[in-house]
Coordinates of C-alpha atoms in Angstrom, one line a residue:
X704 CA 0.0 0.0 0.0
X705 CA 1.5 3.3 -1.1
X706 CA 1.0 6.5 0.8
X707 CA 0.6 9.9 -0.7
X708 CA 2.5 12.8 0.6
X709 CA 0.7 16.2 0.3
X710 CA 2.8 18.9 -1.2
X711 CA 4.0 21.4 1.3
X712 CA 2.1 24.6 1.1
X713 CA 3.8 27.7 -0.3
X714 CA 5.2 29.9 2.4
X715 CA 3.0 32.9 3.2
X716 CA 4.6 36.1 2.1
X717 CA 6.2 38.2 4.8
X718 CA 4.2 41.0 6.3
X719 CA 5.7 43.8 4.3
X720 CA 5.4 41.8 1.0
X721 CA 1.8 41.0 1.8
X722 CA 1.1 44.7 2.4
X723 CA 2.8 45.6 -0.9
X724 CA 0.8 43.0 -2.8
X725 CA -2.4 44.3 -1.2
X726 CA -1.6 47.9 -2.1
X727 CA -0.5 47.2 -5.7
X728 CA -4.1 47.1 -7.2
X729 CA -4.9 50.4 -5.5
X730 CA -1.7 51.9 -6.8
X731 CA -2.6 50.7 -10.3
X732 CA -6.1 52.1 -10.1
X733 CA -4.8 55.4 -8.8
X734 CA -2.3 55.7 -11.6
X735 CA -5.0 55.0 -14.2
X736 CA -7.7 57.2 -12.6
X737 CA -5.6 60.2 -11.7
X738 CA -5.3 61.5 -15.4
X739 CA -9.1 61.3 -15.8
X740 CA -9.7 63.2 -12.6
X741 CA -7.1 65.8 -13.5
X742 CA -8.6 66.4 -16.9
X743 CA -12.1 66.8 -15.4
X744 CA -10.7 69.3 -12.9
X745 CA -8.8 71.3 -15.5
X746 CA -11.8 71.3 -17.9
X747 CA -14.1 72.6 -15.2
X748 CA -11.5 75.2 -14.1
X749 CA -11.2 76.4 -17.7
X750 CA -14.8 76.2 -18.7
X751 CA -16.1 78.7 -21.2
X752 CA -18.3 79.2 -24.2
X753 CA -16.9 80.2 -27.6
X754 CA -18.9 82.4 -29.9
X755 CA -19.4 79.6 -32.5
X756 CA -20.6 77.4 -29.6
X757 CA -23.6 79.7 -29.2
X758 CA -24.4 78.9 -32.9
X759 CA -25.0 75.3 -31.9
X760 CA -27.2 76.5 -29.0
X761 CA -29.2 78.8 -31.3
X762 CA -29.9 75.9 -33.6
X763 CA -31.2 74.0 -30.6
X764 CA -33.4 77.0 -29.9
X765 CA -34.8 76.8 -33.4
X766 CA -35.5 73.1 -33.0
X767 CA -37.3 73.6 -29.7
X768 CA -39.3 76.4 -31.4
X769 CA -40.5 73.9 -34.1
X770 CA -38.4 75.4 -36.9
X771 CA -36.1 72.4 -37.4
X772 CA -32.3 72.3 -37.4
X773 CA -31.8 75.7 -39.0
X774 CA -30.2 79.0 -38.0
X775 CA -33.0 81.3 -39.1
X776 CA -36.6 80.2 -39.2
X777 CA -37.8 79.6 -42.8
X778 CA -34.3 79.2 -44.1
X779 CA -32.8 75.7 -44.2
X780 CA -29.0 76.1 -43.7
X781 CA -26.8 73.7 -42.0
X782 CA -24.9 76.2 -39.8
X783 CA -23.4 73.5 -37.5
X784 CA -20.5 71.1 -38.1
X785 CA -21.4 68.1 -35.9
X786 CA -24.9 66.6 -36.2
X787 CA -24.2 64.2 -33.4
X788 CA -23.1 67.0 -31.1
X789 CA -26.3 68.9 -32.0
X790 CA -28.4 65.8 -31.2
X791 CA -26.7 65.5 -27.8
X792 CA -27.4 69.1 -27.0
X793 CA -31.0 68.7 -27.9
X794 CA -31.4 65.6 -25.7
X795 CA -29.4 67.1 -22.9
X796 CA -31.5 70.3 -23.0
X797 CA -34.7 68.2 -22.7
X798 CA -33.4 66.0 -19.9
X799 CA -31.2 68.2 -17.8
X800 CA -32.9 70.9 -15.6
X801 CA -30.2 73.5 -16.3
X802 CA -29.5 76.4 -18.7
X803 CA -28.6 75.3 -22.2
X804 CA -25.1 76.8 -21.8
X805 CA -24.4 74.6 -18.8
X806 CA -25.7 71.6 -20.7
X807 CA -23.1 72.2 -23.4
X808 CA -20.3 72.5 -20.7
X809 CA -21.4 69.4 -18.8
X810 CA -21.6 67.3 -21.9
X811 CA -18.3 68.5 -23.1
X812 CA -16.5 67.6 -19.9
X813 CA -18.3 64.3 -19.7
X814 CA -17.3 63.4 -23.2
X815 CA -13.7 64.5 -22.7
X816 CA -13.1 62.5 -19.5
X817 CA -14.9 59.5 -20.9
X818 CA -12.8 59.7 -24.1
X819 CA -9.6 59.8 -22.0
X820 CA -10.7 56.9 -19.9
X821 CA -11.4 54.8 -23.0
X822 CA -8.1 55.7 -24.5
X823 CA -6.3 54.5 -21.3
X824 CA -8.4 51.3 -21.3
X825 CA -7.6 50.7 -25.0
X826 CA -3.9 51.3 -24.5
X827 CA -3.9 48.9 -21.6
X828 CA -5.6 46.2 -23.7
X829 CA -2.9 46.6 -26.4
X830 CA -0.2 45.5 -23.8
X831 CA -0.8 41.8 -24.4
X832 CA 2.3 40.4 -22.7
X833 CA 1.8 42.3 -19.4
X834 CA 3.5 40.4 -16.6
X835 CA 1.6 39.6 -13.4
X836 CA 1.7 42.5 -11.0
X837 CA 3.3 44.8 -13.6
X838 CA 2.3 48.4 -13.3
X839 CA 1.0 50.5 -16.1
X840 CA 2.1 54.1 -15.8
X841 CA 0.8 57.2 -17.7
X842 CA 2.9 58.3 -20.7
X843 CA 1.0 59.7 -23.7
X844 CA -1.8 60.7 -21.5
X845 CA 0.5 63.2 -19.7
X846 CA 0.9 65.1 -23.0
X847 CA -2.8 65.6 -23.2
X848 CA -3.1 66.7 -19.6
X849 CA -0.3 69.3 -20.0
X850 CA -1.7 71.2 -23.0
X851 CA -3.8 74.3 -22.3
X852 CA -5.9 73.9 -25.5
X853 CA -7.1 70.5 -24.3
X854 CA -8.4 72.1 -21.0
X855 CA -10.2 74.8 -22.9
X856 CA -11.7 72.8 -25.7
X857 CA -13.0 70.1 -23.4
X858 CA -15.8 72.6 -23.2
X859 CA -16.3 75.8 -25.3
X860 CA -19.7 74.6 -26.6
X861 CA -18.1 73.0 -29.6
X862 CA -17.7 69.3 -30.4
X863 CA -14.1 68.7 -29.4
X864 CA -15.1 66.7 -26.2
X865 CA -17.1 64.5 -28.5
X866 CA -14.1 64.1 -30.8
X867 CA -12.0 62.9 -27.8
X868 CA -14.8 60.4 -26.8
X869 CA -15.0 59.0 -30.3
X870 CA -11.3 58.6 -30.7
X871 CA -11.0 56.9 -27.2
X872 CA -13.9 54.6 -28.0
X873 CA -12.4 53.7 -31.4
X874 CA -9.1 52.7 -29.8
X875 CA -10.9 50.6 -27.2
X876 CA -13.0 48.9 -29.8
X877 CA -10.1 48.2 -32.1
X878 CA -7.9 47.1 -29.2
X879 CA -10.5 44.5 -28.1
X880 CA -10.8 43.3 -31.7
X881 CA -7.0 42.9 -31.9
X882 CA -7.0 41.0 -28.6
X883 CA -10.0 38.7 -29.2
X884 CA -9.1 37.8 -32.8
X885 CA -12.7 37.8 -33.9
X886 CA -14.8 40.2 -35.9
X887 CA -15.9 43.8 -35.1
X888 CA -19.4 43.7 -33.6
X889 CA -22.0 45.6 -35.5
X890 CA -22.3 48.3 -32.8
X891 CA -18.5 48.7 -32.9
X892 CA -18.6 49.2 -36.7
X893 CA -21.4 51.8 -36.2
X894 CA -19.2 53.7 -33.7
X895 CA -16.2 53.6 -36.0
X896 CA -18.3 55.1 -38.8
X897 CA -19.6 58.1 -36.8
X898 CA -16.6 60.3 -37.7
X899 CA -18.4 62.0 -40.7
X900 CA -21.2 63.1 -38.3
X901 CA -18.8 64.4 -35.6
X902 CA -16.3 66.4 -37.7
X903 CA -16.1 65.8 -41.5
X904 CA -12.3 65.6 -41.6
X905 CA -12.3 62.7 -39.1
X906 CA -13.5 60.5 -41.9
X907 CA -9.8 60.1 -42.7
X908 CA -9.6 58.0 -39.5
X909 CA -12.5 55.9 -40.4
X910 CA -11.0 55.1 -43.8
X911 CA -7.8 54.0 -42.2
X912 CA -9.7 52.0 -39.5
X913 CA -11.8 50.3 -42.2
X914 CA -8.8 49.4 -44.3
X915 CA -7.1 47.8 -41.2
X916 CA -10.1 45.8 -40.2
X917 CA -10.9 44.6 -43.8
X918 CA -7.3 43.9 -44.6
X919 CA -6.5 42.0 -41.4
X920 CA -9.4 39.6 -41.9
X921 CA -9.4 39.4 -45.7
X922 CA -8.3 35.7 -45.9
X923 CA -10.4 34.5 -42.9
X924 CA -13.7 36.3 -43.2
X925 CA -16.4 35.8 -45.8
X926 CA -17.9 38.4 -48.1
X927 CA -21.0 38.3 -45.9
X928 CA -18.8 39.5 -42.9
X929 CA -17.2 42.2 -45.0
X930 CA -20.6 43.5 -46.3
X931 CA -22.0 43.4 -42.8
X932 CA -19.1 45.5 -41.5
X933 CA -19.3 48.1 -44.3
X934 CA -23.0 48.5 -44.0
X935 CA -22.9 49.0 -40.3
X936 CA -20.0 51.4 -40.7
X937 CA -21.7 53.5 -43.4
X938 CA -25.4 53.3 -42.6
X939 CA -25.8 56.3 -40.3
X940 CA -23.5 58.6 -42.3
X941 CA -25.2 57.6 -45.5
X942 CA -28.7 58.1 -44.0
X943 CA -27.8 61.6 -42.8
X944 CA -26.2 62.5 -46.1
X945 CA -29.4 61.8 -47.9
X946 CA -31.2 63.9 -45.3
X947 CA -28.7 66.7 -45.8
X948 CA -29.1 66.6 -49.6
X949 CA -32.9 66.7 -49.4
X950 CA -33.3 69.1 -46.5
X951 CA -30.4 71.6 -47.1
X952 CA -29.8 71.0 -50.9
X953 CA -26.1 70.5 -50.2
X954 CA -23.5 67.7 -50.1
X955 CA -21.5 69.2 -47.2
X956 CA -22.3 71.5 -44.2
X957 CA -22.6 75.2 -45.1
X958 CA -19.6 75.8 -42.9
X959 CA -17.4 73.8 -45.3
X960 CA -18.6 76.0 -48.2
X961 CA -17.9 79.2 -46.3
X962 CA -14.4 78.0 -45.4
X963 CA -13.7 76.4 -48.8
X964 CA -12.6 73.3 -47.0
X965 CA -11.4 71.7 -50.3
X966 CA -8.8 74.4 -51.3
X967 CA -5.1 74.4 -50.4
X968 CA -3.4 77.1 -48.3
X969 CA -0.2 75.4 -47.2
X970 CA 1.6 78.6 -46.2
X971 CA -1.1 79.7 -43.7
X972 CA -1.5 76.1 -42.6
X973 CA 2.1 75.7 -41.8
X974 CA 2.1 79.0 -39.8
X975 CA -0.9 77.7 -37.9
X976 CA 0.8 74.4 -37.2
X977 CA 3.9 76.1 -35.8
X978 CA 2.0 78.7 -33.8
X979 CA -0.1 75.9 -32.3
X980 CA 2.7 73.5 -31.3
X981 CA 5.9 75.4 -30.8
X982 CA 4.8 77.3 -27.7
X983 CA 4.6 74.0 -25.9
X984 CA 7.9 72.5 -27.1
X985 CA 6.0 69.5 -28.2
X986 CA 9.0 68.0 -30.0
X987 CA 10.3 67.0 -26.5
X988 CA 7.5 64.6 -25.6
X989 CA 7.3 63.5 -29.3
X990 CA 10.9 62.3 -29.1
X991 CA 10.5 60.7 -25.7
X992 CA 7.3 58.8 -26.7
X993 CA 8.8 57.7 -30.0
X994 CA 11.9 56.2 -28.3
X995 CA 10.6 55.0 -24.9
X996 CA 6.9 54.2 -25.6
X997 CA 6.3 53.5 -29.3
X998 CA 9.5 51.6 -30.1
X999 CA 9.3 49.2 -27.1
X1000 CA 5.6 48.6 -27.8
X1001 CA 6.2 47.8 -31.5
X1002 CA 9.1 45.6 -30.6
X1003 CA 7.0 43.7 -28.1
X1004 CA 4.1 43.3 -30.4
X1005 CA 6.3 42.1 -33.2
X1006 CA 8.0 39.6 -30.9
X1007 CA 4.7 38.1 -30.0
X1008 CA 3.4 38.2 -33.6
X1009 CA 0.5 40.5 -32.6
X1010 CA -0.2 41.6 -36.1
X1011 CA -3.6 43.1 -35.4
X1012 CA -2.4 45.1 -32.5
X1013 CA 0.4 46.5 -34.6
X1014 CA -2.1 47.5 -37.2
X1015 CA -4.2 49.3 -34.6
X1016 CA -1.2 51.3 -33.4
X1017 CA -0.2 52.1 -37.0
X1018 CA -3.8 53.1 -37.9
X1019 CA -3.9 55.7 -35.1
X1020 CA -0.5 57.1 -36.1
X1021 CA -1.4 57.3 -39.8
X1022 CA -4.8 58.7 -39.0
X1023 CA -3.3 61.4 -36.8
X1024 CA -0.7 62.4 -39.4
X1025 CA -3.2 62.5 -42.3
X1026 CA -5.7 64.6 -40.2
X1027 CA -2.9 67.1 -39.3
X1028 CA -1.8 67.3 -43.0
X1029 CA -5.3 68.1 -44.0
X1030 CA -5.6 70.9 -41.4
X1031 CA -2.3 72.3 -42.6
X1032 CA -3.5 72.0 -46.2
X1033 CA -6.7 74.0 -45.7
X1034 CA -4.9 76.8 -43.8
X1035 CA -5.6 75.9 -40.2
X1036 CA -8.2 77.6 -38.1
X1037 CA -8.9 80.9 -36.3
X1038 CA -8.9 79.2 -32.9
X1039 CA -5.5 78.4 -31.4
X1040 CA -4.6 74.7 -31.9
X1041 CA -8.2 73.5 -31.9
X1042 CA -8.2 71.5 -35.1
X1043 CA -4.9 69.9 -34.4
X1044 CA -6.1 68.4 -31.1
X1045 CA -7.7 65.3 -32.8
X1046 CA -4.3 64.5 -34.3
X1047 CA -2.5 65.0 -31.0
X1048 CA -5.0 62.8 -29.2
X1049 CA -4.7 60.1 -31.8
X1050 CA -0.9 60.1 -31.6
X1051 CA -0.9 59.9 -27.8
X1052 CA -3.7 57.4 -27.3
X1053 CA -2.0 54.1 -28.3
X1054 CA 0.7 54.8 -25.7
X1055 CA -1.5 56.6 -23.2
X1056 CA -0.2 54.2 -20.6
X1057 CA 2.8 51.8 -20.9
X1058 CA 4.1 48.9 -18.7
X1059 CA 6.8 50.0 -16.3
X1060 CA 9.9 48.1 -17.6
X1061 CA 13.5 48.8 -18.3
X1062 CA 12.9 49.7 -21.9
X1063 CA 10.0 52.1 -21.0
X1064 CA 11.6 53.9 -18.0
X1065 CA 12.6 56.7 -20.4
X1066 CA 8.9 57.4 -20.9
X1067 CA 8.8 58.9 -17.4
X1068 CA 10.9 61.8 -18.8
X1069 CA 7.6 63.1 -20.0
X1070 CA 6.7 64.0 -16.4
X1071 CA 9.1 67.0 -16.0
X1072 CA 8.1 68.3 -19.4
X1073 CA 4.4 67.9 -18.5
X1074 CA 4.9 69.8 -15.3
X1075 CA 6.8 72.6 -17.1
X1076 CA 4.2 72.8 -19.9
X1077 CA 1.2 72.7 -17.6
X1078 CA 2.5 75.3 -15.2
X1079 CA 4.5 77.7 -17.4
X1080 CA 4.2 77.3 -21.2
X1081 CA 1.6 79.6 -22.7
X1082 CA 1.3 80.9 -26.2
X1083 CA 1.8 84.7 -26.4
X1084 CA -1.3 86.8 -27.0
X1085 CA -3.8 83.9 -27.0
X1086 CA -7.0 84.3 -25.1
X1087 CA -10.2 82.3 -25.0
X1088 CA -13.5 84.2 -25.0
X1089 CA -16.3 85.6 -27.0
X1090 CA -15.4 88.4 -29.5
X1091 CA -16.1 91.8 -27.9
X1092 CA -16.2 90.5 -24.4
X1093 CA -13.5 90.6 -21.7
X1094 CA -15.2 87.9 -19.7
X1095 CA -12.9 85.0 -18.7
X1096 CA -14.3 81.4 -18.1
X1097 CA -17.8 82.8 -18.8
X1098 CA -20.5 80.4 -19.8
X1099 CA -24.0 81.9 -19.7
X1100 CA -25.3 84.9 -21.6
X1101 CA -25.5 86.8 -18.3
X1102 CA -21.9 86.1 -17.5
X1103 CA -20.9 87.6 -20.8
X1104 CA -23.1 90.6 -20.2
X1105 CA -25.6 89.9 -22.9
X1106 CA -28.7 89.7 -20.7
X1107 CA -31.7 92.0 -21.5
X1108 CA -30.9 95.6 -20.7
X1109 CA -27.1 95.1 -20.7
X1110 CA -24.7 97.4 -22.5
X1111 CA -23.7 94.7 -25.0
X1112 CA -27.3 94.6 -26.4
X1113 CA -28.5 98.1 -25.7
X1114 CA -28.2 98.9 -29.4
X1115 CA -31.1 96.5 -30.2
X1116 CA -34.4 98.3 -29.7
X1117 CA -36.9 96.1 -31.6
X1118 CA -38.0 96.1 -35.3
X1119 CA -35.7 97.4 -38.0
X1120 CA -32.5 96.7 -39.8
X1121 CA -29.3 96.5 -37.8
X1122 CA -25.7 96.4 -39.2
X1123 CA -23.0 95.3 -36.9
X1124 CA -24.5 96.7 -33.7
X1125 CA -26.2 99.8 -35.2
X1126 CA -29.8 100.4 -36.2
X1127 CA -29.9 101.9 -39.7
X1128 CA -32.8 104.0 -41.0
X1129 CA -33.5 101.8 -44.0
X1130 CA -36.7 99.9 -44.6
X1131 CA -36.5 96.2 -45.2
X1132 CA -37.3 94.6 -48.5
X1133 CA -40.6 92.8 -49.0
X1134 CA -40.6 89.3 -47.5
X1135 CA -37.6 90.0 -45.2
X1136 CA -38.4 89.2 -41.5
X1137 CA -38.5 92.1 -39.2
X1138 CA -36.2 92.7 -37.3
X1139 CA -33.1 91.7 -39.2
X1140 CA -29.6 91.8 -37.7
X1141 CA -26.5 91.7 -39.9
X1142 CA -23.3 90.8 -38.0
X1143 CA -19.8 89.4 -38.5
X1144 CA -20.1 87.6 -35.1
X1145 CA -23.4 85.8 -35.0
X1146 CA -23.1 83.3 -32.1
X1147 CA -23.9 84.9 -28.8
X1148 CA -26.1 87.6 -30.4
X1149 CA -28.3 85.2 -32.1
X1150 CA -28.7 83.0 -29.0
X1151 CA -29.3 86.0 -26.8
X1152 CA -32.1 87.4 -29.1
X1153 CA -33.7 84.0 -29.5
X1154 CA -35.4 82.3 -32.5
X1155 CA -37.7 85.2 -33.4
X1156 CA -34.9 87.5 -34.5
X1157 CA -33.3 86.7 -37.9
X1158 CA -29.5 87.1 -38.0
X1159 CA -27.6 87.6 -41.2
X1160 CA -24.1 86.0 -41.1
X1161 CA -22.0 88.4 -43.2
X1162 CA -19.2 85.7 -43.2
X1163 CA -21.4 83.0 -44.6
X1164 CA -21.3 80.3 -42.0
X1165 CA -25.0 80.5 -41.6
X1166 CA -26.0 82.2 -44.9
X1167 CA -26.7 80.2 -48.1
X1168 CA -25.7 83.0 -50.4
X1169 CA -22.5 84.3 -48.8
X1170 CA -21.1 80.8 -48.4
X1171 CA -21.3 80.3 -52.1
X1172 CA -19.3 83.4 -53.0
X1173 CA -16.1 82.9 -54.9
X1174 CA -13.0 83.0 -52.7
X1175 CA -11.1 86.1 -53.7
X1176 CA -8.4 88.2 -52.1
X1177 CA -9.4 90.9 -49.6
X1178 CA -8.8 94.2 -51.3
X1179 CA -9.8 96.7 -48.6
X1180 CA -10.3 96.7 -44.8
X1181 CA -10.8 100.4 -44.5
X1182 CA -13.9 102.6 -44.3
X1183 CA -14.6 104.6 -47.4
X1184 CA -14.4 107.8 -45.4
X1185 CA -10.8 107.3 -44.3
X1186 CA -8.5 107.7 -47.3
X1187 CA -5.4 107.5 -45.1
X1188 CA -6.3 104.0 -43.8
X1189 CA -4.1 101.2 -45.0
X1190 CA -5.3 97.5 -44.9
X1191 CA -3.8 95.4 -42.1
X1192 CA -3.7 91.7 -41.8
X1193 CA -6.2 89.7 -39.7
X1194 CA -5.5 90.5 -36.0
X1195 CA -2.6 92.6 -37.2
X1196 CA -0.8 89.6 -38.7
X1197 CA 0.7 89.9 -42.1
X1198 CA -0.7 86.5 -43.2
X1199 CA -4.1 88.0 -44.0
X1200 CA -7.5 86.5 -43.2
X1201 CA -7.9 83.0 -42.0
X1202 CA -10.4 80.2 -42.7
X1203 CA -14.0 81.3 -41.9
X1204 CA -13.2 85.0 -42.4
X1205 CA -12.4 85.2 -46.1
X1206 CA -15.9 85.7 -47.6
X1207 CA -17.4 88.9 -46.2
X1208 CA -20.5 89.7 -48.2
X1209 CA -19.9 92.8 -50.3
X1210 CA -22.2 95.6 -49.2
X1211 CA -24.0 96.0 -52.6
X1212 CA -25.2 92.4 -52.3
X1213 CA -26.3 93.0 -48.7
X1214 CA -28.3 96.0 -49.7
X1215 CA -29.8 94.3 -52.7
X1216 CA -31.0 91.3 -50.6
X1217 CA -32.4 93.1 -47.6
X1218 CA -33.1 96.8 -48.2
X1219 CA -36.3 97.9 -50.0
X1220 CA -35.6 98.9 -53.7
X1221 CA -35.6 102.6 -54.3
X1222 CA -34.1 103.4 -50.9
X1223 CA -31.3 106.0 -50.9
X1224 CA -28.5 104.1 -49.1
X1225 CA -25.3 105.7 -47.9
X1226 CA -22.4 103.2 -48.0
X1227 CA -20.7 105.1 -45.2
X1228 CA -23.2 103.3 -42.9
X1229 CA -21.7 99.9 -43.8
X1230 CA -18.0 100.0 -42.7
X1231 CA -16.1 96.8 -43.1
X1232 CA -15.7 94.6 -40.1
X1233 CA -12.5 95.1 -38.1
X1234 CA -9.8 92.9 -39.6
X1235 CA -12.3 91.4 -42.0
X1236 CA -12.5 93.9 -44.9
X1237 CA -14.1 93.4 -48.3
X1238 CA -13.5 91.7 -51.6
X1239 CA -14.7 94.8 -53.5
X1240 CA -13.2 98.2 -53.5
X1241 CA -15.5 100.5 -51.6
X1242 CA -17.5 103.0 -53.7
X1243 CA -19.9 105.9 -53.0
X1244 CA -22.6 107.8 -54.8
X1245 CA -23.8 106.7 -58.2
X1246 CA -21.1 104.0 -58.5
X1247 CA -22.4 102.3 -55.4
X1248 CA -26.0 102.6 -56.5
X1249 CA -25.1 101.0 -59.8
X1250 CA -23.4 98.1 -58.0
X1251 CA -26.6 97.6 -56.0
X1252 CA -28.6 97.6 -59.2
X1253 CA -26.4 94.9 -60.8
X1254 CA -26.7 92.9 -57.6
X1255 CA -30.5 93.1 -57.6
X1256 CA -30.5 91.9 -61.2
X1257 CA -28.1 89.1 -60.6
X1258 CA -30.2 87.8 -57.7
X1259 CA -32.9 87.0 -60.3
X1260 CA -30.5 84.9 -62.4
X1261 CA -31.8 81.3 -62.6
X1262 CA -28.9 79.6 -60.7
X1263 CA -28.6 82.2 -58.0
X1264 CA -32.4 82.4 -57.5
X1265 CA -32.6 78.6 -57.4
X1266 CA -29.9 78.5 -54.7
X1267 CA -31.9 80.9 -52.5
X1268 CA -35.2 79.2 -53.1
X1269 CA -33.9 75.7 -52.3
X1270 CA -33.3 76.8 -48.7
X1271 CA -36.5 78.8 -48.3
X1272 CA -39.4 77.2 -50.3
X1273 CA -41.8 75.1 -48.1
X1274 CA -40.4 71.5 -47.6
X1275 CA -42.6 69.0 -49.3
X1276 CA -41.7 65.5 -50.5
X1277 CA -41.3 66.9 -54.0
X1278 CA -39.0 69.7 -52.7
X1279 CA -37.0 67.1 -50.8
X1280 CA -36.5 64.9 -53.8
X1281 CA -35.7 67.9 -56.0
X1282 CA -33.1 69.1 -53.6
X1283 CA -31.3 65.8 -53.7
X1284 CA -30.8 66.3 -57.4
X1285 CA -29.9 70.0 -57.1
X1286 CA -27.5 69.4 -54.2
X1287 CA -24.7 68.3 -56.6
X1288 CA -24.7 71.5 -58.8
X1289 CA -25.5 73.8 -55.9
X1290 CA -22.6 72.6 -53.8
X1291 CA -20.2 73.5 -56.6
X1292 CA -21.9 76.8 -57.4
X1293 CA -19.8 79.9 -56.8
X1294 CA -20.9 83.5 -57.2
X1295 CA -18.4 86.2 -58.2
X1296 CA -18.3 88.9 -55.5
X1297 CA -18.5 91.6 -58.2
X1298 CA -22.3 91.9 -59.0
X1299 CA -21.6 92.9 -62.6
X1300 CA -19.4 89.8 -63.2
X1301 CA -22.0 87.6 -61.5
X1302 CA -24.7 88.9 -63.7
X1303 CA -22.7 88.3 -66.9
X1304 CA -21.8 84.7 -65.7
X1305 CA -25.3 83.6 -64.7
X1306 CA -27.7 85.8 -66.8
X1307 CA -25.5 86.3 -69.9
X1308 CA -25.4 89.5 -71.9
X1309 CA -28.0 92.1 -71.4
X1310 CA -28.4 95.4 -69.6
X1311 CA -30.4 95.5 -66.3
X1312 CA -32.3 98.8 -65.7
X1313 CA -30.4 101.5 -63.9
X1314 CA -27.0 100.2 -64.9
X1315 CA -24.3 100.9 -67.4
X1316 CA -22.3 98.5 -69.5
X1317 CA -19.0 100.0 -68.7
X1318 CA -16.9 98.2 -66.0

């Protein structure tokens, strides 16, 4: 009879070791949670509303008033960039018992911190060969926490927080797909395809993600799996695109037309790139992360033949680079660093956290840079606030001083025509809503006045006519009464105007569209906006009257008239279907700023009444 001898139990760890093992999970959770908490604190401490953020809120006002997703009632113009962000604002406003401005701030912070948390979770999943008890320490996430623009654009009323959420969720979905080795679930494909509905240029990320997913499973997956993935990826963007074509008679948001998002301005874009990144010495963390985070991660993934994980890392790097190149190509933005933040987030996300090992110890060198950047590095002359207001970290209309009876809106006294903060003694044309406010800054004013006051956007972001003007050089930024004035660059910079400020509506067109025919108009009452200027040389007297006459005649030309009618005629099934067909030609339609040239191009030869044929 044989006897069995029980194996001797492993010795219990000593008291100090036991305590360390017990503390390690708490230390790990603290290391992963601290960046999320810090971002939430910084976002709240730097909360604000940007003027364009109030445009989104004004569209929500119109929806709640029953006018639909428009900027002015009775005029279907897509004045917002992100349909999903607008949808979230509407739902938040209905659910949350707070002012709409605070709804935008709360949603922005929630999306930002959730996006950072998902990026950390995704980066942790990519570490497949993590050893038991091995700590993950912040690396790329420290770069995001140190940058002042990230703090500010976590709110602002714009969609950047939603961008962070989408990128973080995309990394988490793709990291799980890389780890599990299966297929992307349908809901994951839907999320990956939402880029077009968050910010149009983010579609570059979706194209890269789709190529990675389809390419990695090309030999193993069936055509049914591929079709299912592509359908789930494209269903919502395609459905909204059909709605956009039928409702707005356009293939792209009106903002994209006003900013001419398809043209190249490499010089201005490179200046924007440098002014956005150089104040923070971002080359320092870039070198550190490349050598002590990305290189060890790629080496480890290659050693373990983690092909999918390598593709995910490469997809985020490539997507970030392509998105940055696009922003540089189109000339950047008028807000400091804003449109480069998606690229920065994407480049930091795959190495948001790294395992603490010998080869990754160098990543901790990001810590002193992050402290230096967060505490001391600031771009010169950059402020965040609504144009014309000195309020800092203001959110509500009252905090900006735009409440009823305040000095900022004392110029508005009711019915009439207003130009850039002044009531002018000119009667409105037939069919033009009364009152009518023409302004270069439309955000907070439109929201403060509410859905019953029409606002003319003289830069075209919310106007279907001005957005379709041809992009031409600014020839004058001076009032016609000041012959000694010399044009200055935008914000006193020699580079000239920047995207979104390059299509000021010439005054003859403004008068022709909104002032009653036969009215004696003095162009001195319409000075160009500060740092905005005009694409036409200013005129006075009979020369100005003749320009107005040419503009009135050109407005009757078939293509121009059809453009305006497509956004204003009652929406019926026939109108919707007709707009789908018209959206292709109307998206490409461009109107010369010179009324005489516009008439010749779209009405042909002929002589409108009250005009001469001489140039």
